[in-house]
Short mmCIF file of N, CA and C in Angstrom, two decimals:
data_model
loop_
_atom_site.label_atom_id
_atom_site.label_comp_id
_atom_site.label_asym_id
_atom_site.label_seq_id
_atom_site.Cartn_x
_atom_site.Cartn_y
_atom_site.Cartn_z
N THR A 26 -11.20 -7.09 -13.30
CA THR A 26 -10.18 -7.71 -14.12
C THR A 26 -9.09 -6.70 -14.43
N ARG A 27 -8.00 -7.19 -14.92
CA ARG A 27 -6.88 -6.32 -15.27
C ARG A 27 -7.26 -5.31 -16.35
N GLU A 28 -8.01 -5.76 -17.32
CA GLU A 28 -8.42 -4.88 -18.43
C GLU A 28 -9.31 -3.75 -17.92
N GLU A 29 -10.21 -4.06 -16.98
CA GLU A 29 -11.09 -3.02 -16.41
C GLU A 29 -10.27 -1.98 -15.66
N ILE A 30 -9.27 -2.43 -14.89
CA ILE A 30 -8.42 -1.49 -14.15
C ILE A 30 -7.64 -0.63 -15.12
N LYS A 31 -7.11 -1.24 -16.18
CA LYS A 31 -6.36 -0.48 -17.18
C LYS A 31 -7.24 0.60 -17.80
N THR A 32 -8.47 0.24 -18.16
CA THR A 32 -9.41 1.19 -18.76
C THR A 32 -9.76 2.29 -17.76
N GLN A 33 -10.03 1.92 -16.51
CA GLN A 33 -10.34 2.90 -15.48
C GLN A 33 -9.17 3.85 -15.29
N TYR A 34 -7.94 3.30 -15.28
CA TYR A 34 -6.75 4.13 -15.11
C TYR A 34 -6.64 5.14 -16.25
N GLN A 35 -6.86 4.67 -17.47
CA GLN A 35 -6.75 5.56 -18.63
C GLN A 35 -7.78 6.68 -18.55
N LYS A 36 -8.98 6.36 -18.10
CA LYS A 36 -10.02 7.38 -17.94
C LYS A 36 -9.65 8.35 -16.81
N ALA A 37 -9.23 7.80 -15.70
CA ALA A 37 -8.89 8.62 -14.53
C ALA A 37 -7.70 9.52 -14.81
N GLU A 38 -6.75 9.01 -15.58
CA GLU A 38 -5.53 9.75 -15.89
C GLU A 38 -5.85 11.06 -16.61
N LYS A 39 -6.92 11.07 -17.39
CA LYS A 39 -7.28 12.25 -18.19
C LYS A 39 -8.08 13.28 -17.40
N GLN A 40 -8.55 12.89 -16.22
CA GLN A 40 -9.40 13.78 -15.45
C GLN A 40 -8.63 14.42 -14.30
N LYS A 41 -9.11 15.58 -13.90
CA LYS A 41 -8.50 16.27 -12.77
C LYS A 41 -8.87 15.54 -11.49
N GLY A 42 -7.87 15.29 -10.67
CA GLY A 42 -8.12 14.63 -9.40
C GLY A 42 -8.36 15.63 -8.29
N ILE A 43 -8.94 15.15 -7.22
CA ILE A 43 -9.09 15.95 -6.01
C ILE A 43 -8.50 15.16 -4.86
N TRP A 44 -8.05 15.85 -3.84
CA TRP A 44 -7.54 15.20 -2.63
C TRP A 44 -8.70 15.10 -1.66
N LYS A 45 -9.03 13.85 -1.31
CA LYS A 45 -10.20 13.59 -0.48
C LYS A 45 -9.78 12.76 0.73
N ASP A 46 -10.41 13.02 1.86
CA ASP A 46 -10.13 12.24 3.06
C ASP A 46 -10.34 10.76 2.74
N ILE A 47 -9.35 9.96 3.08
CA ILE A 47 -9.42 8.53 2.74
C ILE A 47 -10.69 7.87 3.30
N SER A 48 -11.13 8.30 4.46
CA SER A 48 -12.31 7.68 5.08
C SER A 48 -13.60 7.99 4.32
N LYS A 49 -13.56 8.99 3.42
CA LYS A 49 -14.75 9.38 2.65
C LYS A 49 -14.58 9.09 1.16
N SER A 50 -13.64 8.22 0.83
CA SER A 50 -13.32 8.01 -0.58
C SER A 50 -13.89 6.72 -1.18
N GLU A 51 -14.68 5.99 -0.42
CA GLU A 51 -15.25 4.74 -0.95
C GLU A 51 -16.07 5.03 -2.21
N GLY A 52 -15.84 4.24 -3.26
CA GLY A 52 -16.57 4.40 -4.51
C GLY A 52 -15.84 5.28 -5.52
N CYS A 53 -14.85 6.04 -5.06
CA CYS A 53 -14.05 6.86 -5.97
C CYS A 53 -12.98 6.00 -6.63
N VAL A 54 -12.38 6.53 -7.66
CA VAL A 54 -11.30 5.83 -8.36
C VAL A 54 -9.98 6.48 -7.96
N SER A 55 -9.04 5.66 -7.54
CA SER A 55 -7.74 6.16 -7.07
C SER A 55 -6.90 6.70 -8.22
N LYS A 56 -6.20 7.81 -7.95
CA LYS A 56 -5.18 8.31 -8.87
C LYS A 56 -3.80 8.10 -8.23
N SER A 57 -3.79 7.45 -7.07
CA SER A 57 -2.56 7.27 -6.30
C SER A 57 -2.29 5.79 -6.04
N TYR A 58 -1.01 5.50 -5.81
CA TYR A 58 -0.63 4.20 -5.27
C TYR A 58 -0.65 4.33 -3.76
N LEU A 59 -1.20 3.34 -3.07
CA LEU A 59 -1.08 3.27 -1.62
C LEU A 59 -0.33 1.99 -1.30
N TYR A 60 0.68 2.12 -0.45
CA TYR A 60 1.46 0.95 -0.07
C TYR A 60 2.12 1.16 1.27
N LEU A 61 2.43 0.04 1.91
CA LEU A 61 3.19 0.04 3.15
C LEU A 61 4.64 -0.14 2.78
N TYR A 62 5.52 0.56 3.48
CA TYR A 62 6.94 0.37 3.23
C TYR A 62 7.62 0.14 4.56
N PRO A 63 8.34 -0.95 4.77
CA PRO A 63 8.45 -2.06 3.83
C PRO A 63 7.17 -2.89 3.83
N PRO A 64 6.93 -3.69 2.84
CA PRO A 64 7.77 -4.15 1.76
C PRO A 64 7.69 -3.30 0.50
N GLY A 65 6.72 -2.39 0.40
CA GLY A 65 6.65 -1.53 -0.78
C GLY A 65 5.76 -2.06 -1.89
N ILE A 66 4.94 -3.03 -1.57
CA ILE A 66 4.01 -3.59 -2.57
C ILE A 66 2.68 -2.85 -2.43
N PRO A 67 2.17 -2.24 -3.53
CA PRO A 67 0.93 -1.47 -3.41
C PRO A 67 -0.28 -2.36 -3.13
N PHE A 68 -1.17 -1.82 -2.29
CA PHE A 68 -2.44 -2.51 -2.06
C PHE A 68 -3.58 -1.77 -2.75
N LEU A 69 -3.28 -0.61 -3.33
CA LEU A 69 -4.24 0.13 -4.13
C LEU A 69 -3.45 0.83 -5.23
N VAL A 70 -3.94 0.72 -6.46
CA VAL A 70 -3.21 1.28 -7.60
C VAL A 70 -4.11 2.26 -8.36
N PRO A 71 -3.51 3.18 -9.13
CA PRO A 71 -4.32 4.11 -9.92
C PRO A 71 -5.27 3.35 -10.84
N GLY A 72 -6.51 3.84 -10.90
CA GLY A 72 -7.53 3.22 -11.74
C GLY A 72 -8.39 2.23 -10.99
N GLU A 73 -8.00 1.91 -9.76
CA GLU A 73 -8.76 0.94 -8.98
C GLU A 73 -9.82 1.66 -8.16
N ARG A 74 -11.03 1.10 -8.15
CA ARG A 74 -12.11 1.69 -7.36
C ARG A 74 -11.87 1.38 -5.88
N ILE A 75 -11.99 2.39 -5.05
CA ILE A 75 -11.75 2.25 -3.61
C ILE A 75 -12.96 1.59 -2.99
N GLU A 76 -12.70 0.49 -2.30
CA GLU A 76 -13.77 -0.29 -1.68
C GLU A 76 -13.64 -0.26 -0.16
N LYS A 77 -14.68 -0.71 0.50
CA LYS A 77 -14.70 -0.74 1.97
C LYS A 77 -13.52 -1.54 2.52
N THR A 78 -13.13 -2.61 1.84
CA THR A 78 -12.00 -3.43 2.31
C THR A 78 -10.71 -2.62 2.34
N HIS A 79 -10.52 -1.71 1.37
CA HIS A 79 -9.35 -0.84 1.37
C HIS A 79 -9.37 0.06 2.60
N LEU A 80 -10.54 0.63 2.88
CA LEU A 80 -10.67 1.56 4.00
C LEU A 80 -10.43 0.85 5.33
N LEU A 81 -10.94 -0.35 5.46
CA LEU A 81 -10.73 -1.12 6.69
C LEU A 81 -9.25 -1.46 6.87
N PHE A 82 -8.58 -1.78 5.78
CA PHE A 82 -7.15 -2.09 5.82
C PHE A 82 -6.36 -0.85 6.24
N VAL A 83 -6.69 0.30 5.67
CA VAL A 83 -6.01 1.55 6.02
C VAL A 83 -6.22 1.86 7.50
N GLU A 84 -7.46 1.74 7.98
CA GLU A 84 -7.76 1.98 9.40
C GLU A 84 -6.93 1.07 10.30
N ASP A 85 -6.86 -0.20 9.94
CA ASP A 85 -6.10 -1.17 10.73
C ASP A 85 -4.61 -0.81 10.77
N CYS A 86 -4.07 -0.44 9.62
CA CYS A 86 -2.65 -0.06 9.54
C CYS A 86 -2.38 1.18 10.38
N GLN A 87 -3.26 2.17 10.28
CA GLN A 87 -3.08 3.41 11.04
C GLN A 87 -3.18 3.14 12.54
N ARG A 88 -4.11 2.28 12.93
CA ARG A 88 -4.27 1.93 14.35
C ARG A 88 -3.01 1.27 14.89
N LYS A 89 -2.32 0.52 14.02
CA LYS A 89 -1.09 -0.17 14.41
C LYS A 89 0.15 0.73 14.30
N GLY A 90 -0.05 1.97 13.82
CA GLY A 90 1.06 2.91 13.71
C GLY A 90 1.94 2.70 12.48
N LEU A 91 1.43 1.99 11.47
CA LEU A 91 2.20 1.75 10.26
C LEU A 91 2.07 2.94 9.31
N LYS A 92 3.13 3.23 8.58
CA LYS A 92 3.12 4.35 7.64
C LYS A 92 2.61 3.89 6.28
N ILE A 93 1.61 4.57 5.79
CA ILE A 93 1.06 4.29 4.46
C ILE A 93 1.56 5.35 3.51
N SER A 94 2.34 4.94 2.53
CA SER A 94 2.83 5.88 1.52
C SER A 94 1.74 6.10 0.48
N GLY A 95 1.64 7.34 0.00
CA GLY A 95 0.64 7.69 -1.00
C GLY A 95 -0.46 8.58 -0.44
N LEU A 96 -0.55 8.67 0.87
CA LEU A 96 -1.51 9.57 1.51
C LEU A 96 -0.82 10.89 1.84
N ARG A 97 -1.58 11.98 1.79
CA ARG A 97 -1.10 13.30 2.23
C ARG A 97 -2.05 13.78 3.31
N ASP A 98 -1.55 13.81 4.51
CA ASP A 98 -2.38 14.26 5.65
C ASP A 98 -3.71 13.52 5.70
N GLY A 99 -3.67 12.21 5.46
CA GLY A 99 -4.88 11.39 5.53
C GLY A 99 -5.77 11.48 4.30
N LYS A 100 -5.26 12.12 3.23
CA LYS A 100 -6.05 12.27 2.01
C LYS A 100 -5.39 11.52 0.86
N ILE A 101 -6.25 11.12 -0.10
CA ILE A 101 -5.81 10.41 -1.29
C ILE A 101 -6.32 11.15 -2.51
N GLU A 102 -5.53 11.16 -3.59
CA GLU A 102 -5.98 11.80 -4.83
C GLU A 102 -6.90 10.83 -5.58
N VAL A 103 -8.09 11.31 -5.90
CA VAL A 103 -9.11 10.47 -6.51
C VAL A 103 -9.85 11.20 -7.62
N VAL A 104 -10.59 10.42 -8.38
CA VAL A 104 -11.60 10.92 -9.31
C VAL A 104 -12.91 10.30 -8.82
N CYS A 105 -13.88 11.13 -8.53
CA CYS A 105 -15.14 10.60 -7.99
C CYS A 105 -16.22 10.45 -9.05
N GLN A 106 -16.07 11.13 -10.16
CA GLN A 106 -17.07 11.01 -11.22
C GLN A 106 -16.34 10.71 -12.52
N MET A 107 -16.46 9.49 -12.97
CA MET A 107 -15.80 9.09 -14.23
C MET A 107 -16.70 9.48 -15.39
N LEU A 108 -16.09 9.98 -16.45
CA LEU A 108 -16.84 10.35 -17.67
C LEU A 108 -17.11 9.13 -18.51
#
């Protein structure tokens, strides 16, 4: 729900993030926005738990040669252990 994401974001915001390979980030909480440009609409937002569907979408986009904004050298900033 929206409230859960807001709460997760607030918790994640207070913690130090690490840059982790996107393919190994399932289950972590994102500290980054990931989006395709164009159109620029995020498909992953800070505070959202990274799920297998996100990873499959990223793989598909990369296979098609699409640029995903929010990644650095294939890594995403995450929090893997929420307090």
